[in-house]
Amino acid sequence: MPFKFIHITDTHLANPGLTLYGLDPRARLDAAIADINKHQSDAAFAVVTGDLTHWGEAESYGNFAEAMAALKMPYIAMVGNHDLRVTCLDALKAAPRDPNGFVQGTKTTEHGLFVFLDTLDETSHAGEMCAKRLG
C-alpha cells in the first residue's frame, strides 16, 4: 500500500506584506499550498522544515500559521537556523515539543515511525544534536 507525505521547506515567512530579495514568501507559500490541495490532497500529512520564518518574529509565525490553515491535511512544523525555538513553540500548535523544550517528537503511521529532531543552535548556522535532545 503506497504512502505519501508532503515535504515543504524554507518558507522564510516574514511579517505580512514584507518581501525578501524581491519575492513575496507568503504569496509563494500560498501558491504551494493551493497546488498541494489541488494535486496532492491524498497525502497523509505534510512536514514543514525550517526555516519557517526569516527573522523569527512572533508576527511572522502568525503569518505562517495563517497561510498553513489553508492546507487540507495535518502538518508538522520544524525549526531551522533562522527560527527562534521559544517564539515558534508559543505561536504554532503544529510544532512538536518534547519535555526539554525542543521542537521535536515522533509520529506513528501504518508504515512506520517518523522521528522529527530539533538541531537548532540559535548561536550558529551549523546546528547541533546534544545529549539532552537525543535523550
Short mmCIF file of C-alpha atoms in Angstrom, two decimals:
data_model
loop_
_atom_site.label_atom_id
_atom_site.label_comp_id
_atom_site.label_asym_id
_atom_site.label_seq_id
_atom_site.Cartn_x
_atom_site.Cartn_y
_atom_site.Cartn_z
CA MET A 1 0.00 0.00 0.00
CA PRO A 2 1.56 3.33 -1.05
CA PHE A 3 2.23 6.04 1.50
CA LYS A 4 2.58 9.71 0.66
CA PHE A 5 3.55 12.70 2.72
CA ILE A 6 4.45 16.22 1.62
CA HIS A 7 7.71 17.97 2.49
CA ILE A 8 7.82 21.77 2.37
CA THR A 9 10.99 23.57 3.38
CA ASP A 10 12.48 27.02 3.85
CA THR A 11 9.31 29.08 3.68
CA HIS A 12 11.19 32.06 5.22
CA LEU A 13 7.97 33.89 6.11
CA ALA A 14 8.34 37.49 7.17
CA ASN A 15 5.80 39.82 8.68
CA PRO A 16 2.71 40.25 6.48
CA GLY A 17 3.34 42.36 3.38
CA LEU A 18 7.15 42.21 3.51
CA THR A 19 9.22 40.85 0.65
CA LEU A 20 12.60 39.14 0.75
CA TYR A 21 15.07 39.59 -2.08
CA GLY A 22 12.27 40.93 -4.30
CA LEU A 23 9.97 37.96 -3.65
CA ASP A 24 6.87 37.62 -1.50
CA PRO A 25 7.36 34.48 0.62
CA ARG A 26 3.72 34.45 1.71
CA ALA A 27 2.46 34.51 -1.88
CA ARG A 28 4.85 31.68 -2.74
CA LEU A 29 3.68 29.59 0.24
CA ASP A 30 0.03 30.30 -0.61
CA ALA A 31 0.68 29.09 -4.19
CA ALA A 32 2.41 25.93 -2.94
CA ILE A 33 -0.47 25.15 -0.56
CA ALA A 34 -3.05 25.70 -3.32
CA ASP A 35 -1.12 23.32 -5.58
CA ILE A 36 -0.79 20.69 -2.83
CA ASN A 37 -4.51 20.93 -2.05
CA LYS A 38 -5.37 20.55 -5.74
CA HIS A 39 -2.90 17.83 -6.79
CA GLN A 40 -1.68 16.06 -3.65
CA SER A 41 -4.67 16.00 -1.29
CA ASP A 42 -4.32 12.25 -0.81
CA ALA A 43 -1.12 12.71 1.25
CA ALA A 44 -1.32 11.59 4.87
CA PHE A 45 0.28 14.75 6.24
CA ALA A 46 2.87 17.43 5.49
CA VAL A 47 6.15 18.20 7.19
CA VAL A 48 7.35 21.80 7.00
CA THR A 49 11.02 22.07 7.86
CA GLY A 50 12.68 25.35 8.74
CA ASP A 51 13.38 27.97 8.10
CA LEU A 52 9.71 28.66 8.80
CA THR A 53 10.42 32.37 9.25
CA HIS A 54 13.24 34.60 8.14
CA TRP A 55 13.82 36.54 11.38
CA GLY A 56 11.91 34.50 13.98
CA GLU A 57 9.38 37.22 14.83
CA ALA A 58 6.10 36.31 16.51
CA GLU A 59 4.14 38.09 13.78
CA SER A 60 5.98 36.04 11.15
CA TYR A 61 4.91 32.81 12.86
CA GLY A 62 1.35 34.16 12.88
CA ASN A 63 1.67 34.82 9.15
CA PHE A 64 2.96 31.25 8.70
CA ALA A 65 0.10 29.74 10.75
CA GLU A 66 -2.47 31.78 8.81
CA ALA A 67 -1.09 30.54 5.49
CA MET A 68 -0.89 26.92 6.67
CA ALA A 69 -4.52 26.99 7.86
CA ALA A 70 -5.47 26.66 4.18
CA LEU A 71 -3.69 23.29 3.90
CA LYS A 72 -6.26 20.50 3.76
CA MET A 73 -4.17 17.98 5.69
CA PRO A 74 -2.44 17.93 9.07
CA TYR A 75 1.10 19.24 9.17
CA ILE A 76 4.12 19.22 11.44
CA ALA A 77 6.30 22.34 11.67
CA MET A 78 10.01 22.07 12.43
CA VAL A 79 12.51 24.85 13.17
CA GLY A 80 15.54 25.84 11.11
CA ASN A 81 18.51 28.09 11.73
CA HIS A 82 16.52 31.30 11.02
CA ASP A 83 13.84 30.35 13.57
CA LEU A 84 13.59 31.03 17.29
CA ARG A 85 12.54 27.99 19.30
CA VAL A 86 10.50 29.62 22.09
CA THR A 87 8.75 32.03 19.73
CA CYS A 88 7.89 29.14 17.42
CA LEU A 89 6.53 26.98 20.24
CA ASP A 90 4.49 29.90 21.59
CA ALA A 91 2.91 30.51 18.17
CA LEU A 92 2.50 27.14 16.48
CA LYS A 93 0.43 24.22 17.74
CA ALA A 94 1.75 22.21 14.77
CA ALA A 95 5.28 22.28 16.21
CA PRO A 96 6.02 19.13 18.22
CA ARG A 97 7.55 19.69 21.63
CA ASP A 98 9.45 17.44 23.97
CA PRO A 99 9.72 17.70 27.78
CA ASN A 100 13.02 19.60 27.45
CA GLY A 101 11.52 22.39 25.34
CA PHE A 102 12.88 21.26 21.99
CA VAL A 103 10.81 21.28 18.78
CA GLN A 104 10.91 17.55 18.24
CA GLY A 105 8.82 14.43 18.51
CA THR A 106 7.51 11.42 16.65
CA LYS A 107 4.54 10.42 14.54
CA THR A 108 3.44 6.82 14.23
CA THR A 109 1.95 5.79 10.90
CA GLU A 110 0.85 2.47 9.44
CA HIS A 111 4.16 2.48 7.54
CA GLY A 112 6.43 3.13 10.48
CA LEU A 113 7.65 5.74 12.90
CA PHE A 114 8.63 9.25 11.78
CA VAL A 115 11.20 10.93 14.03
CA PHE A 116 11.47 14.72 13.96
CA LEU A 117 14.63 16.18 15.53
CA ASP A 118 15.43 19.74 16.59
CA THR A 119 19.00 20.60 15.57
CA LEU A 120 18.62 24.35 16.07
CA ASP A 121 21.57 26.15 17.64
CA GLU A 122 20.45 29.77 17.98
CA THR A 123 24.08 30.94 18.16
CA SER A 124 25.21 29.31 14.89
CA HIS A 125 24.02 28.24 11.46
CA ALA A 126 25.75 24.87 11.90
CA GLY A 127 23.14 23.20 14.09
CA GLU A 128 23.73 20.67 16.84
CA MET A 129 22.46 17.46 18.33
CA CYS A 130 23.22 17.34 22.03
CA ALA A 131 22.77 14.53 24.56
CA LYS A 132 19.70 16.27 26.03
CA ARG A 133 17.92 16.19 22.65
CA LEU A 134 18.91 12.59 21.97
CA GLY A 135 17.57 11.64 25.41
#
